[in-house]
Amino acid sequence: MPAPITIVIAIYDGVTHLDFTGPHQFLSRLPDAKVIVASMGGADIHADNLVFTNLEDLASIGYCDVLCVPGGGGCTAAMQNADFVAVIRHLGLSAQYITSVCTGSLLLGAAGLLQGKRAACHWAWRDLLIPFGAIPDTGRVVRDGNILTGGGVTAGIDFVLTLIAELQGDDVAQRIQLMLEYAPAPPFSSGRPDTAPQAIVDVVRRNMQPFVKQRQDDVALAAERMAG
């Protein structure tokens, strides 16, 4: 891929900031790359009591080599913004790589970019990929053709190293990994339902329950709009 590589990270209110700030930190060390964080109209974005400002206008970007869509609590609301979804589709159709972290894959699905494709997502919302014609995959990083998706939140670091290796080779990815001392050693094995204690899983699922119906309804509406 000729330099400079243009990478667009599309964000929206309610984005999970680690979904994009983690990958952004690594991509910012990538040689010969231009990393653009953009929102509709360049509007400030609120995310878990942080505000991201001085953003590019997503709608004014005509092309990128890599499109990255992070997830977050606001992702299903973002699906209802037809202009946002249209821009994601436009950029994705011409990008060399279409990527996401966490529930960002649901937004790729809403944009019609995942039909018949395997994709990762946060474990709690993975099955919501199905109405978009995508194939849910339990992998932490999943590749299907030019589509590269990461699982929930912290998978964004593994995802971005995989992406960097794809763009500029394993050596570059490993140099950046070393510079940023990415050497995870979690104190607990509670990162997935199949490794966490059942009591912990039960509490987390119960806490998520109030959001399930609304997300299902939002996805159903977005899938109907995509199909129509």
Short mmCIF file of C-alpha atoms in Angstrom, two decimals:
data_model
loop_
_atom_site.label_atom_id
_atom_site.label_comp_id
_atom_site.label_asym_id
_atom_site.label_seq_id
_atom_site.Cartn_x
_atom_site.Cartn_y
_atom_site.Cartn_z
CA MET A 1 0.00 0.00 0.00
CA PRO A 2 1.59 3.31 -1.04
CA ALA A 3 2.31 5.89 1.65
CA PRO A 4 0.85 7.79 3.28
CA ILE A 5 -1.80 5.44 4.58
CA THR A 6 -4.98 7.29 5.49
CA ILE A 7 -6.81 5.80 8.46
CA VAL A 8 -10.20 7.15 9.52
CA ILE A 9 -11.65 6.40 12.95
CA ALA A 10 -15.35 7.30 12.95
CA ILE A 11 -16.77 8.17 16.37
CA TYR A 12 -20.13 9.20 17.79
CA ASP A 13 -21.69 10.12 21.14
CA GLY A 14 -21.57 7.25 23.58
CA VAL A 15 -18.55 5.60 21.97
CA THR A 16 -16.41 3.52 24.33
CA HIS A 17 -13.27 5.61 24.31
CA LEU A 18 -10.85 2.71 24.82
CA ASP A 19 -12.29 1.14 21.66
CA PHE A 20 -10.61 3.86 19.64
CA THR A 21 -8.00 5.50 21.89
CA GLY A 22 -6.20 2.17 22.32
CA PRO A 23 -5.89 1.53 18.57
CA HIS A 24 -5.27 5.26 17.98
CA GLN A 25 -2.25 5.22 20.31
CA PHE A 26 -0.67 2.38 18.33
CA LEU A 27 -1.61 3.74 14.91
CA SER A 28 -0.12 7.12 15.85
CA ARG A 29 3.28 5.39 15.98
CA LEU A 30 2.84 3.91 12.51
CA PRO A 31 5.30 5.37 9.96
CA ASP A 32 3.85 7.10 6.90
CA ALA A 33 0.30 7.06 8.20
CA LYS A 34 -2.27 9.81 8.61
CA VAL A 35 -4.74 8.99 11.37
CA ILE A 36 -7.98 10.99 11.33
CA VAL A 37 -10.55 10.90 14.14
CA ALA A 38 -13.83 12.21 12.78
CA SER A 39 -17.45 12.76 13.76
CA MET A 40 -20.45 14.00 11.85
CA GLY A 41 -19.99 17.73 11.35
CA GLY A 42 -16.81 17.57 13.42
CA ALA A 43 -19.04 17.78 16.50
CA ASP A 44 -17.61 17.25 19.97
CA ILE A 45 -18.10 13.70 21.17
CA HIS A 46 -19.04 12.76 24.73
CA ALA A 47 -17.77 9.40 25.96
CA ASP A 48 -17.87 8.26 29.60
CA ASN A 49 -17.46 11.78 30.99
CA LEU A 50 -14.71 12.69 28.54
CA VAL A 51 -15.19 15.11 25.65
CA PHE A 52 -13.25 14.73 22.39
CA THR A 53 -12.86 17.95 20.43
CA ASN A 54 -11.15 19.33 17.30
CA LEU A 55 -12.43 16.41 15.26
CA GLU A 56 -12.61 16.21 11.49
CA ASP A 57 -15.97 16.28 9.71
CA LEU A 58 -16.65 12.66 8.81
CA ALA A 59 -19.01 13.59 5.99
CA SER A 60 -16.32 15.65 4.27
CA ILE A 61 -13.88 12.73 3.96
CA GLY A 62 -14.08 11.23 0.51
CA TYR A 63 -11.75 8.25 0.84
CA CYS A 64 -9.59 6.33 3.28
CA ASP A 65 -7.35 3.30 3.05
CA VAL A 66 -8.54 1.99 6.41
CA LEU A 67 -11.91 2.63 8.03
CA CYS A 68 -12.18 1.84 11.74
CA VAL A 69 -15.47 1.97 13.62
CA PRO A 70 -15.34 1.56 17.41
CA GLY A 71 -18.23 0.37 19.54
CA GLY A 72 -19.96 1.66 22.64
CA GLY A 73 -23.25 2.19 24.35
CA GLY A 74 -24.20 4.74 21.71
CA CYS A 75 -23.66 2.45 18.74
CA THR A 76 -27.28 1.39 18.30
CA ALA A 77 -28.45 5.00 18.58
CA ALA A 78 -25.88 5.87 15.91
CA MET A 79 -27.48 3.23 13.67
CA GLN A 80 -30.61 5.36 13.57
CA ASN A 81 -28.64 8.28 12.08
CA ALA A 82 -29.10 7.59 8.36
CA ASP A 83 -26.44 10.13 7.40
CA PHE A 84 -23.84 8.55 9.67
CA VAL A 85 -24.60 5.06 8.38
CA ALA A 86 -24.45 6.29 4.77
CA VAL A 87 -21.00 7.79 5.31
CA ILE A 88 -19.75 4.57 6.90
CA ARG A 89 -21.03 2.63 3.90
CA HIS A 90 -19.49 5.08 1.41
CA LEU A 91 -16.07 5.00 3.05
CA GLY A 92 -16.20 1.25 3.61
CA LEU A 93 -17.01 0.40 0.01
CA SER A 94 -13.85 2.10 -1.24
CA ALA A 95 -11.50 1.34 1.68
CA GLN A 96 -8.83 -1.29 1.34
CA TYR A 97 -9.54 -2.42 4.89
CA ILE A 98 -12.86 -2.24 6.75
CA THR A 99 -12.37 -2.64 10.49
CA SER A 100 -14.08 -2.35 13.84
CA VAL A 101 -13.65 -2.88 17.55
CA CYS A 102 -16.29 -4.31 19.89
CA THR A 103 -19.86 -3.37 18.87
CA GLY A 104 -18.48 -1.24 16.07
CA SER A 105 -19.10 -4.34 13.96
CA LEU A 106 -22.84 -3.77 14.46
CA LEU A 107 -22.45 -0.40 12.77
CA LEU A 108 -20.57 -2.02 9.90
CA GLY A 109 -23.47 -4.46 9.70
CA ALA A 110 -26.02 -1.66 9.67
CA ALA A 111 -24.08 -0.12 6.77
CA GLY A 112 -24.47 -3.36 4.80
CA LEU A 113 -20.76 -4.16 4.88
CA LEU A 114 -20.85 -7.54 6.64
CA GLN A 115 -23.34 -9.62 4.68
CA GLY A 116 -22.03 -13.18 4.55
CA LYS A 117 -18.88 -12.17 6.45
CA ARG A 118 -17.51 -13.49 9.71
CA ALA A 119 -17.10 -10.82 12.36
CA ALA A 120 -16.18 -10.39 16.00
CA CYS A 121 -18.13 -8.38 18.55
CA HIS A 122 -18.43 -7.96 22.32
CA TRP A 123 -19.57 -11.30 23.76
CA ALA A 124 -22.85 -9.90 25.12
CA TRP A 125 -23.99 -8.50 21.78
CA ARG A 126 -22.42 -10.89 19.27
CA ASP A 127 -25.71 -12.45 18.16
CA LEU A 128 -27.00 -9.02 17.12
CA LEU A 129 -24.77 -9.39 14.06
CA ILE A 130 -27.11 -12.04 12.69
CA PRO A 131 -29.93 -9.70 11.53
CA PHE A 132 -27.36 -7.94 9.33
CA GLY A 133 -26.46 -11.15 7.55
CA ALA A 134 -23.11 -11.41 9.29
CA ILE A 135 -21.67 -14.57 10.83
CA PRO A 136 -20.78 -14.08 14.52
CA ASP A 137 -17.30 -15.33 15.38
CA THR A 138 -16.01 -15.84 18.92
CA GLY A 139 -12.45 -14.89 17.95
CA ARG A 140 -10.66 -12.01 19.63
CA VAL A 141 -9.52 -10.83 16.20
CA VAL A 142 -11.34 -12.06 13.11
CA ARG A 143 -10.41 -11.57 9.48
CA ASP A 144 -12.66 -12.24 6.51
CA GLY A 145 -11.24 -10.89 3.28
CA ASN A 146 -10.51 -7.20 3.75
CA ILE A 147 -12.65 -7.03 6.90
CA LEU A 148 -10.80 -7.12 10.21
CA THR A 149 -12.82 -6.99 13.44
CA GLY A 150 -11.86 -7.07 17.10
CA GLY A 151 -13.91 -8.42 20.00
CA GLY A 152 -14.82 -6.47 23.10
CA VAL A 153 -12.99 -3.26 24.07
CA THR A 154 -9.49 -4.44 25.05
CA ALA A 155 -9.35 -6.66 21.97
CA GLY A 156 -8.72 -3.39 20.16
CA ILE A 157 -5.02 -3.64 21.04
CA ASP A 158 -4.68 -7.15 19.60
CA PHE A 159 -6.73 -6.04 16.62
CA VAL A 160 -4.58 -2.99 15.91
CA LEU A 161 -1.32 -4.96 16.10
CA THR A 162 -2.80 -7.43 13.61
CA LEU A 163 -3.78 -4.51 11.38
CA ILE A 164 -0.35 -2.89 11.62
CA ALA A 165 1.31 -6.16 10.69
CA GLU A 166 -1.00 -6.38 7.68
CA LEU A 167 -0.19 -2.82 6.63
CA GLN A 168 3.56 -2.67 7.26
CA GLY A 169 4.76 -6.07 8.38
CA ASP A 170 5.39 -8.02 11.56
CA ASP A 171 8.61 -6.18 12.43
CA VAL A 172 6.89 -2.79 12.52
CA ALA A 173 4.05 -4.19 14.62
CA GLN A 174 6.49 -5.75 17.08
CA ARG A 175 8.56 -2.57 17.36
CA ILE A 176 5.45 -0.57 18.23
CA GLN A 177 4.32 -3.27 20.68
CA LEU A 178 7.69 -3.05 22.42
CA MET A 179 7.75 0.77 22.48
CA LEU A 180 4.33 0.77 24.16
CA GLU A 181 5.21 -2.23 26.35
CA TYR A 182 2.10 -4.18 25.50
CA ALA A 183 2.69 -7.28 27.62
CA PRO A 184 -0.70 -8.11 29.15
CA ALA A 185 -0.82 -10.16 32.33
CA PRO A 186 -4.34 -9.70 33.76
CA PRO A 187 -4.76 -10.34 37.48
CA PHE A 188 -8.00 -12.25 36.86
CA SER A 189 -9.30 -14.63 34.19
CA SER A 190 -12.67 -12.89 34.07
CA GLY A 191 -12.51 -11.36 30.63
CA ARG A 192 -14.91 -13.79 28.96
CA PRO A 193 -18.03 -15.62 30.15
CA ASP A 194 -16.37 -18.99 29.61
CA THR A 195 -13.48 -18.14 31.97
CA ALA A 196 -15.13 -15.90 34.57
CA PRO A 197 -16.76 -17.38 37.70
CA GLN A 198 -20.42 -18.11 37.09
CA ALA A 199 -21.50 -15.77 39.90
CA ILE A 200 -19.68 -12.91 38.19
CA VAL A 201 -21.21 -13.76 34.83
CA ASP A 202 -24.68 -13.79 36.38
CA VAL A 203 -24.25 -10.33 37.93
CA VAL A 204 -22.90 -8.79 34.72
CA ARG A 205 -25.67 -10.30 32.61
CA ARG A 206 -28.27 -9.07 35.10
CA ASN A 207 -26.79 -5.53 34.98
CA MET A 208 -26.92 -5.56 31.18
CA GLN A 209 -30.50 -6.81 31.00
CA PRO A 210 -32.20 -3.36 31.01
CA PHE A 211 -30.38 -2.50 27.76
CA VAL A 212 -31.07 -5.73 25.88
CA LYS A 213 -34.58 -5.03 24.57
CA GLN A 214 -33.74 -1.52 23.34
CA ARG A 215 -30.65 -2.75 21.53
CA GLN A 216 -32.55 -5.59 19.93
CA ASP A 217 -35.23 -3.15 18.74
CA ASP A 218 -32.62 -0.71 17.38
CA VAL A 219 -30.83 -3.50 15.53
CA ALA A 220 -34.07 -4.85 14.08
CA LEU A 221 -34.98 -1.40 12.78
CA ALA A 222 -31.51 -0.85 11.32
CA ALA A 223 -31.52 -4.30 9.69
CA GLU A 224 -34.93 -3.62 8.15
CA ARG A 225 -33.68 -0.30 6.77
CA MET A 226 -30.54 -1.96 5.36
CA ALA A 227 -32.56 -4.71 3.67
CA GLY A 228 -35.08 -2.27 2.23
#
